[in-house]
Coordinates of C-alpha atoms in Angstrom, one line a residue:
Chain A
M119 CA 123.3 140.9 82.3
T120 CA 122.1 137.9 84.2
E121 CA 118.9 138.1 81.9
T122 CA 120.8 137.4 78.9
V123 CA 123.1 135.1 80.4
A124 CA 120.2 133.0 82.0
T125 CA 118.2 132.9 78.6
S126 CA 121.4 131.7 76.4
A127 CA 122.2 129.4 78.8
G128 CA 120.1 126.5 77.2
S129 CA 120.8 123.5 79.3
D130 CA 118.8 123.7 82.6
W131 CA 122.1 122.5 84.3
L132 CA 124.0 125.5 83.2
R133 CA 121.1 127.5 84.2
I134 CA 120.5 126.3 87.7
I135 CA 124.5 126.5 88.4
I136 CA 124.8 130.3 87.2
G137 CA 121.3 130.8 89.0
L138 CA 123.2 129.5 92.3
V139 CA 126.2 130.9 91.6
V140 CA 124.3 134.6 91.7
V141 CA 121.8 133.7 94.1
L142 CA 125.0 133.1 96.4
I143 CA 126.3 136.0 95.7
F144 CA 123.0 138.1 95.8
A145 CA 121.8 136.8 99.4
P146 CA 124.5 138.1 101.5
L147 CA 124.7 141.5 99.9
N148 CA 121.1 141.8 100.3
A149 CA 121.4 140.8 103.6
L150 CA 124.2 143.7 104.0
L151 CA 121.9 146.1 102.5
L152 CA 119.1 145.2 104.3
V153 CA 120.9 145.6 107.7
W154 CA 122.1 148.9 107.3
L155 CA 118.8 149.7 105.6
E156 CA 117.3 148.5 109.0
R157 CA 119.3 150.8 111.1
K158 CA 119.0 153.8 109.2
V159 CA 115.2 153.4 109.0
A160 CA 115.2 152.6 112.9
G161 CA 117.5 156.0 113.1
H162 CA 115.3 158.1 111.0
I163 CA 112.0 157.0 112.6
Q164 CA 113.4 158.1 116.1
L165 CA 114.9 161.4 114.8
R166 CA 118.4 160.5 115.0
L167 CA 121.0 159.6 111.9
G168 CA 121.6 155.8 112.6
P169 CA 125.1 154.8 111.6
M170 CA 127.2 157.5 110.3
E171 CA 130.9 157.0 111.4
V172 CA 132.2 154.3 109.0
G173 CA 132.0 155.2 105.4
P174 CA 129.7 157.5 103.8
H175 CA 126.5 157.3 105.8
G176 CA 127.7 154.8 107.5
L177 CA 127.4 152.4 104.4
L178 CA 130.8 150.0 105.4
Q179 CA 129.5 149.6 108.8
T180 CA 127.4 146.3 108.4
I181 CA 130.8 145.3 106.8
V182 CA 132.9 146.0 109.3
D183 CA 129.9 144.2 111.7
G184 CA 130.4 141.3 109.4
I185 CA 134.5 141.4 109.6
K186 CA 133.9 141.4 113.6
L187 CA 131.3 138.5 113.2
L188 CA 133.7 136.4 111.5
G189 CA 136.8 137.1 113.6
K190 CA 134.4 135.7 117.1
E191 CA 135.0 132.4 118.6
L192 CA 132.7 130.1 118.0
I193 CA 131.4 128.8 121.4
T194 CA 129.8 125.5 122.0
P195 CA 128.1 125.2 125.8
S196 CA 129.6 122.4 127.6
R197 CA 126.5 120.3 127.7
A198 CA 125.0 121.2 124.3
D199 CA 124.4 118.3 122.0
R200 CA 127.9 117.9 119.7
I201 CA 126.0 117.4 116.5
L202 CA 122.7 119.7 116.3
F203 CA 124.2 122.4 117.9
P204 CA 126.6 123.3 114.8
L205 CA 124.1 122.0 112.6
A206 CA 121.2 124.3 113.2
P207 CA 122.5 127.3 111.7
V208 CA 123.3 125.4 108.2
L209 CA 119.9 124.1 108.7
V210 CA 118.3 127.3 109.0
F211 CA 119.8 128.4 105.9
M212 CA 119.6 125.9 103.5
P213 CA 116.3 126.4 102.7
V214 CA 116.1 129.9 102.3
L215 CA 118.6 129.6 99.3
L216 CA 116.4 127.0 97.3
A217 CA 113.1 128.9 97.7
F218 CA 115.4 131.5 95.1
L219 CA 115.1 128.6 92.7
V220 CA 111.6 129.2 91.9
L221 CA 111.1 133.1 92.0
P222 CA 110.1 134.8 89.2
F223 CA 112.8 138.0 88.9
G224 CA 111.7 138.3 85.6
P225 CA 109.9 137.1 82.3
Q226 CA 112.6 134.5 81.9
L227 CA 114.8 135.4 84.7
V228 CA 113.9 132.1 86.7
I229 CA 116.2 129.6 87.9
R230 CA 114.0 126.6 87.4
E231 CA 110.1 126.7 86.5
M232 CA 107.8 124.3 88.1
N233 CA 104.4 123.9 88.4
V234 CA 104.4 123.5 92.2
G235 CA 106.6 126.8 92.4
L236 CA 104.6 127.9 95.3
L237 CA 104.4 125.0 97.3
L238 CA 107.7 124.3 96.8
I239 CA 108.6 127.6 98.8
F240 CA 106.0 127.0 101.8
A241 CA 107.1 123.5 102.1
F242 CA 110.8 124.4 102.4
S243 CA 110.0 127.7 104.6
T244 CA 108.7 125.6 107.1
F245 CA 112.4 123.9 107.8
T246 CA 113.2 127.4 109.0
V247 CA 110.9 126.2 111.8
L248 CA 112.9 123.0 112.4
A249 CA 116.2 124.7 112.4
I250 CA 114.9 126.8 114.9
L251 CA 113.8 124.1 117.4
T252 CA 116.8 122.3 116.7
G253 CA 118.9 125.6 117.7
G254 CA 116.5 126.2 120.8
W255 CA 116.9 122.5 121.9
A256 CA 120.3 121.8 121.4
S257 CA 121.7 124.7 123.3
N258 CA 120.8 123.3 126.3
N259 CA 119.5 126.7 127.7
K260 CA 116.0 127.2 129.0
Y261 CA 115.8 130.9 127.5
A262 CA 116.7 129.6 124.3
L263 CA 114.6 126.2 124.4
L264 CA 111.5 128.6 125.4
G265 CA 112.0 130.9 122.3
A266 CA 112.3 127.6 120.1
I267 CA 108.9 126.2 121.6
R268 CA 107.0 129.8 120.9
S269 CA 108.6 130.0 117.5
V270 CA 106.9 126.6 116.5
A271 CA 103.8 127.2 118.1
Q272 CA 104.0 130.8 116.1
N273 CA 105.1 129.2 112.9
V274 CA 102.5 126.7 113.3
A275 CA 99.7 128.9 113.9
Y276 CA 100.5 131.7 111.1
E277 CA 101.5 128.9 108.6
I278 CA 97.6 127.9 108.3
P279 CA 96.4 131.4 107.5
L280 CA 99.0 132.1 105.3
L281 CA 98.4 129.3 103.1
L282 CA 94.6 130.0 103.1
A283 CA 95.3 133.6 101.8
A284 CA 97.8 132.3 98.8
M285 CA 94.9 129.8 98.1
A286 CA 92.8 132.4 97.0
V287 CA 95.2 133.5 94.7
V288 CA 95.5 130.1 93.6
F289 CA 92.2 129.5 93.0
M290 CA 91.9 132.8 90.6
V291 CA 94.9 131.4 88.7
R292 CA 94.2 127.9 89.0
S293 CA 98.0 127.2 88.9
F294 CA 101.1 127.1 91.5
N295 CA 103.2 128.4 88.9
L296 CA 104.8 131.3 90.2
S297 CA 105.3 132.8 86.6
E298 CA 101.7 132.1 85.7
I299 CA 100.4 134.0 88.8
V300 CA 102.6 136.9 87.7
M301 CA 101.3 136.7 84.1
A302 CA 97.6 136.7 85.5
Q303 CA 98.2 139.9 87.0
H304 CA 99.2 141.9 83.7
R305 CA 96.1 144.0 83.6
V306 CA 95.3 144.3 87.2
W307 CA 97.2 143.3 90.6
F308 CA 95.7 140.9 92.5
I309 CA 95.9 143.4 95.6
F310 CA 93.2 144.9 94.1
L311 CA 90.8 142.0 93.5
Q312 CA 91.6 140.0 96.6
P313 CA 92.7 142.8 99.3
V314 CA 92.0 140.5 102.5
A315 CA 94.1 137.9 101.2
G316 CA 96.8 140.5 100.3
L317 CA 96.7 142.0 104.2
I318 CA 96.3 138.7 105.7
F319 CA 99.2 137.2 103.7
F320 CA 101.4 140.1 104.7
I321 CA 100.7 139.8 108.5
C322 CA 101.3 136.3 108.5
A323 CA 104.5 136.9 106.5
T324 CA 105.7 139.1 109.2
A325 CA 104.8 136.3 112.0
E326 CA 106.6 133.9 109.9
T327 CA 109.9 135.7 109.6
N328 CA 109.9 136.0 113.4
R329 CA 109.7 140.1 112.8
A330 CA 108.3 142.7 115.3
P331 CA 106.0 143.0 116.7
F332 CA 105.4 138.8 115.9
D333 CA 109.5 138.8 117.3
I334 CA 108.0 136.3 120.0
P335 CA 110.9 133.9 119.5
E336 CA 113.9 136.4 119.9
A337 CA 111.9 138.6 122.4
E338 CA 115.4 140.1 123.6
S339 CA 113.8 141.9 126.8
E340 CA 112.2 138.3 127.9
L341 CA 114.3 135.9 126.6
V342 CA 117.8 137.3 126.5
A343 CA 117.8 136.5 122.6
G344 CA 115.6 133.5 122.6
F345 CA 116.8 130.4 120.3
H346 CA 120.4 132.3 119.6
T347 CA 120.8 132.9 122.9
E348 CA 123.9 130.4 123.0
Y349 CA 125.2 131.3 119.1
S350 CA 128.4 133.6 118.8
G351 CA 130.0 134.8 115.8
M352 CA 129.5 133.4 112.2
R353 CA 127.0 130.6 113.6
F354 CA 125.1 133.7 114.8
G355 CA 125.7 135.7 111.8
L356 CA 123.9 132.3 109.6
F357 CA 120.9 133.3 111.6
F358 CA 120.8 136.6 111.3
L359 CA 121.5 136.1 107.7
A360 CA 118.8 133.5 106.8
E361 CA 116.5 135.9 109.1
Y362 CA 117.1 138.7 106.3
T363 CA 117.0 136.4 103.4
N364 CA 113.9 134.9 104.3
M365 CA 112.4 138.5 104.8
F366 CA 113.5 138.9 101.1
I367 CA 111.5 135.8 100.3
V368 CA 108.3 136.5 101.9
C369 CA 108.3 139.9 100.0
A370 CA 109.1 138.7 96.9
V371 CA 106.4 136.5 97.2
A372 CA 104.0 139.0 98.0
A373 CA 105.3 141.0 95.3
T374 CA 104.7 138.0 93.0
L375 CA 101.0 137.1 94.6
F376 CA 99.7 140.5 94.9
F377 CA 101.4 142.9 93.3
G378 CA 101.8 142.0 89.8
G379 CA 105.4 140.7 90.3
W380 CA 107.8 141.9 87.1
H381 CA 104.8 144.1 85.8
G382 CA 104.8 147.6 85.7
P383 CA 102.1 149.1 87.6
F384 CA 98.8 149.2 85.5
G385 CA 101.4 148.4 82.3
F386 CA 103.2 151.0 82.5
G387 CA 106.8 151.2 82.4
L388 CA 107.3 148.5 79.9
R389 CA 111.0 149.8 79.0
I390 CA 112.0 149.6 82.0
P391 CA 113.3 145.9 82.9
G392 CA 111.0 143.2 84.5
V393 CA 113.5 142.5 87.1
V394 CA 113.8 146.1 88.1
W395 CA 110.1 146.6 88.8
F396 CA 110.4 142.9 91.1
L397 CA 113.1 144.0 93.3
L398 CA 111.5 147.6 93.4
K399 CA 107.9 146.2 94.9
T400 CA 110.1 143.6 96.9
Y401 CA 112.2 146.3 98.6
V402 CA 109.5 148.6 99.3
L403 CA 107.7 146.0 101.1
L404 CA 110.9 145.0 103.2
F405 CA 110.6 148.6 103.7
V406 CA 107.1 148.3 104.9
L407 CA 108.4 145.1 107.0
M408 CA 110.9 147.5 108.6
W409 CA 108.3 150.4 109.1
F410 CA 106.2 147.7 111.0
R411 CA 109.1 146.8 113.4
W412 CA 109.7 150.4 114.6
T413 CA 106.1 151.0 115.0
F414 CA 104.4 148.3 117.1
P415 CA 105.1 147.1 120.6
R416 CA 105.4 143.5 120.7
V417 CA 102.8 141.4 121.1
R418 CA 102.2 139.0 124.1
F419 CA 102.0 135.4 123.4
D420 CA 98.5 134.9 124.1
Q421 CA 97.6 137.9 121.8
L422 CA 99.5 136.0 119.3
M423 CA 97.8 133.2 119.4
N424 CA 94.5 134.8 119.7
F425 CA 95.0 136.6 116.8
S426 CA 95.7 134.0 114.8
W427 CA 93.3 131.4 115.7
K428 CA 90.2 133.8 116.4
V429 CA 91.0 136.6 113.5
M430 CA 93.4 135.4 110.6
I431 CA 92.1 132.1 110.5
P432 CA 88.4 132.6 110.2
L433 CA 88.9 135.7 107.9
S434 CA 91.0 133.4 105.6
L435 CA 88.6 131.0 105.4
V436 CA 86.0 133.4 104.9
N437 CA 87.9 135.1 102.1
L438 CA 88.2 131.7 100.4
V439 CA 84.9 130.4 100.5
V440 CA 83.9 133.7 99.3
T441 CA 86.6 133.9 96.4
A442 CA 85.4 130.2 95.6
A443 CA 81.7 131.1 95.3
V444 CA 82.5 134.1 93.3
L445 CA 84.7 132.1 91.1
K446 CA 82.0 129.7 90.3
L447 CA 79.4 132.0 89.6
L448 CA 81.3 134.1 87.1
Chain B
M263 CA 79.6 142.4 117.6
G264 CA 82.6 143.2 119.4
Y265 CA 84.5 141.0 118.1
W266 CA 84.1 143.0 114.5
K267 CA 84.4 146.8 116.2
E268 CA 87.7 144.9 117.8
I269 CA 89.0 144.2 114.4
V270 CA 88.2 147.6 113.0
E271 CA 89.0 149.8 116.0
G272 CA 92.3 147.7 116.4
G273 CA 93.4 148.1 112.6
W274 CA 92.3 151.7 112.5
S275 CA 94.8 152.3 115.7
L276 CA 97.6 150.2 113.9
V277 CA 97.0 152.9 110.9
E278 CA 97.4 155.5 113.2
G279 CA 100.7 154.4 114.6
M280 CA 102.0 153.9 111.2
R281 CA 101.0 157.0 110.1
V282 CA 102.8 158.6 113.4
T283 CA 106.3 157.1 112.6
V284 CA 106.2 157.8 108.7
R285 CA 105.7 161.3 109.5
R286 CA 108.9 161.0 111.7
L287 CA 110.7 159.4 109.1
V288 CA 110.4 162.2 107.0
K289 CA 111.1 165.0 109.2
P290 CA 114.8 166.2 109.9
V291 CA 116.3 164.7 112.2
V292 CA 117.7 166.3 115.6
T293 CA 120.7 164.3 116.6
V294 CA 123.8 166.4 116.4
Q295 CA 126.8 164.5 115.6
Y296 CA 128.5 165.6 118.7
P297 CA 132.5 165.7 118.4
R298 CA 132.1 167.5 115.2
K299 CA 129.0 169.8 115.5
R300 CA 127.9 171.3 118.9
L301 CA 124.8 173.4 120.0
E302 CA 125.1 176.4 121.2
M303 CA 124.4 175.9 125.0
S304 CA 121.2 177.8 126.3
P305 CA 121.4 180.6 128.8
A306 CA 119.8 178.8 130.9
Y307 CA 122.1 176.0 131.6
R308 CA 123.8 175.4 134.5
G309 CA 127.1 174.0 134.4
H310 CA 129.3 174.0 138.2
I311 CA 129.4 177.4 139.5
E312 CA 132.6 179.9 138.2
F313 CA 134.1 183.6 138.9
V314 CA 132.4 186.5 136.9
R315 CA 135.6 188.6 135.4
F316 CA 134.7 191.8 135.7
P317 CA 136.0 194.1 132.8
D318 CA 137.0 197.3 135.0
T319 CA 139.5 195.1 137.1
G320 CA 139.6 192.1 134.8
T321 CA 139.2 190.1 138.0
H322 CA 136.7 188.9 140.2
R323 CA 135.2 190.6 143.3
C324 CA 134.9 188.0 145.9
I325 CA 135.3 189.3 149.2
A326 CA 135.6 185.8 150.8
C327 CA 132.7 186.7 153.1
G328 CA 131.5 182.8 153.5
T329 CA 128.2 183.7 152.5
C330 CA 127.9 181.0 149.6
Q331 CA 129.8 178.6 152.0
R332 CA 127.2 179.3 154.7
T333 CA 124.1 178.9 152.3
C334 CA 125.5 175.8 150.4
P335 CA 123.1 172.7 151.4
T336 CA 125.6 170.3 150.5
G337 CA 128.7 171.9 152.2
V338 CA 130.5 172.0 148.9
I339 CA 132.0 175.3 148.7
K340 CA 135.5 176.0 150.5
V341 CA 136.5 179.8 150.3
Q342 CA 139.2 181.7 152.2
G343 CA 140.5 185.3 151.8
I344 CA 142.9 187.4 153.3
K345 CA 143.0 191.3 154.1
E346 CA 145.7 193.0 152.0
H347 CA 145.5 196.3 154.2
A348 CA 144.3 197.0 157.4
R349 CA 141.5 199.2 156.0
G350 CA 140.7 197.2 153.0
G351 CA 138.2 194.2 152.7
K352 CA 139.1 190.7 152.1
V353 CA 139.9 189.3 149.0
A354 CA 139.6 185.8 148.4
T355 CA 142.4 183.8 147.8
H356 CA 141.3 180.2 147.4
Y357 CA 138.0 179.0 146.2
V358 CA 137.3 175.4 145.8
I359 CA 134.0 173.3 145.0
D360 CA 133.2 169.9 144.8
F361 CA 131.2 169.4 142.4
T362 CA 130.5 166.0 142.8
R363 CA 128.0 166.5 145.8
C364 CA 126.5 170.0 144.2
S365 CA 122.8 170.1 143.4
L366 CA 123.1 172.8 141.0
C367 CA 120.6 174.8 143.4
G368 CA 122.2 177.9 142.9
L369 CA 121.7 179.5 146.3
C370 CA 125.5 180.4 146.3
V371 CA 125.1 182.5 142.8
E372 CA 121.8 184.5 144.4
S373 CA 123.3 185.0 147.7
C374 CA 126.6 186.4 146.6
P375 CA 126.7 190.3 147.5
T376 CA 129.2 191.3 144.7
Q377 CA 127.5 189.0 142.2
T378 CA 130.9 187.8 141.4
L379 CA 129.3 184.0 140.7
K380 CA 127.6 182.7 138.0
F381 CA 127.1 179.2 136.3
S382 CA 129.4 178.1 133.2
R383 CA 128.3 176.3 130.3
E384 CA 130.7 173.4 131.0
Y385 CA 128.9 170.3 130.3
E386 CA 132.3 168.5 128.9
L387 CA 133.5 167.0 132.4
E388 CA 135.1 163.5 132.8
G389 CA 137.6 162.2 135.3
D390 CA 138.4 158.5 136.4
S391 CA 138.3 159.5 140.5
R392 CA 136.1 161.7 142.7
W393 CA 138.9 164.0 143.0
D394 CA 138.4 165.4 139.5
G395 CA 135.2 166.5 140.4
V396 CA 137.0 169.4 143.1
I397 CA 137.4 172.1 141.0
D398 CA 139.5 175.5 142.0
L399 CA 137.7 178.4 140.7
M400 CA 140.7 180.4 140.9
E401 CA 143.0 178.3 138.8
R402 CA 139.8 178.5 136.1
L403 CA 140.0 182.1 136.3
E404 CA 143.7 182.7 136.0
D405 CA 143.8 180.1 132.8
G406 CA 141.1 182.2 131.4
R407 CA 138.8 179.7 130.7

């Protein structure tokens, strides 16, 4: 339905307003579903059931948790920064919403076509780091600050191979436009042409979203909860919401860049709407992220840095050079 | 060379780890939804001790000999009995254990000359004071638990 509404809405403004409303509804729902799914996947990997009490198979558990979070008092530590402390949760959430602007959910289902769509996503994703640093610094708490500093170092380290891996795809399509990147994959997905870039992209995306095994900024067993130690109630909820929406975005970008976006596998499934394929691929990738989390132990900070600077960056550079050379020769 | 070897071997170990967890994901879960579903207790399970009710007499055969009380390494058993007839043996009238200090070694069960002691299948004990751990076996037998 949204597809028809969006395409029939000729004016750009109307399209953006409808898109934003849909995104504002979709983002929390997606987060609710993912939190529930995360707990179920964790439960089943550990041979237990996960939440089962509230609603069928614990489906209402996250909603109840959300209501509980809403009811909690918003505590501000006595010597915290009065302006930056409440600002950080808002800062962390805004860029995540903006990334939805250029994601191609279907052939016509893009809120705003942009020639620099991919750049926009990467540009705004760095805002999250700023928000985490703001939150950690403004909390006036050593653990929060340590978590925030770790987050910045980690994001700087992993942003480079992430961009280099995405560049390999951009080299092949010669465009930053996400819809064009998807259209270039109507025969073969880029994961088959660029497997190394795909792998590097996904590993770096895991690190960028601060997910295990790269959940160094949170590291609840070492840093209490890291950058959001001092946040309570819905302020903490916003960090949580942003994390899960961010996960959706990186998986959606991975699906767009490497898994053919809205295309069905190998040209099959043409009768199924593109948005279904797109969401299916995104959620499969999200499941893989969860699978990572419940498989691998957290890496140490020096291992994390070594892995990025000594393995990911050289590998992605080599991959980029080889891609450029092959494209030049062909 | 070590650099590439480490990448390949490290990568393979990650794949191996993921294989383990995905297998667990599709295996049936083992957790029981406890208050609604209960497992049959294993015959080897040791709860606190209790009296055996013998079908011929409908009661225990404790003769208050005090063997269990003497063998108990932590001294948690208190048994008292009376002689009802001048020629008859003693019969237990009081049998109390302090389960909070019991180590479930089973020496009492082993040493009982009339085999009147056994381990119960009790696993749902709770209490808000340490006196809730003091269990009267006579009372238990009378209540028919």
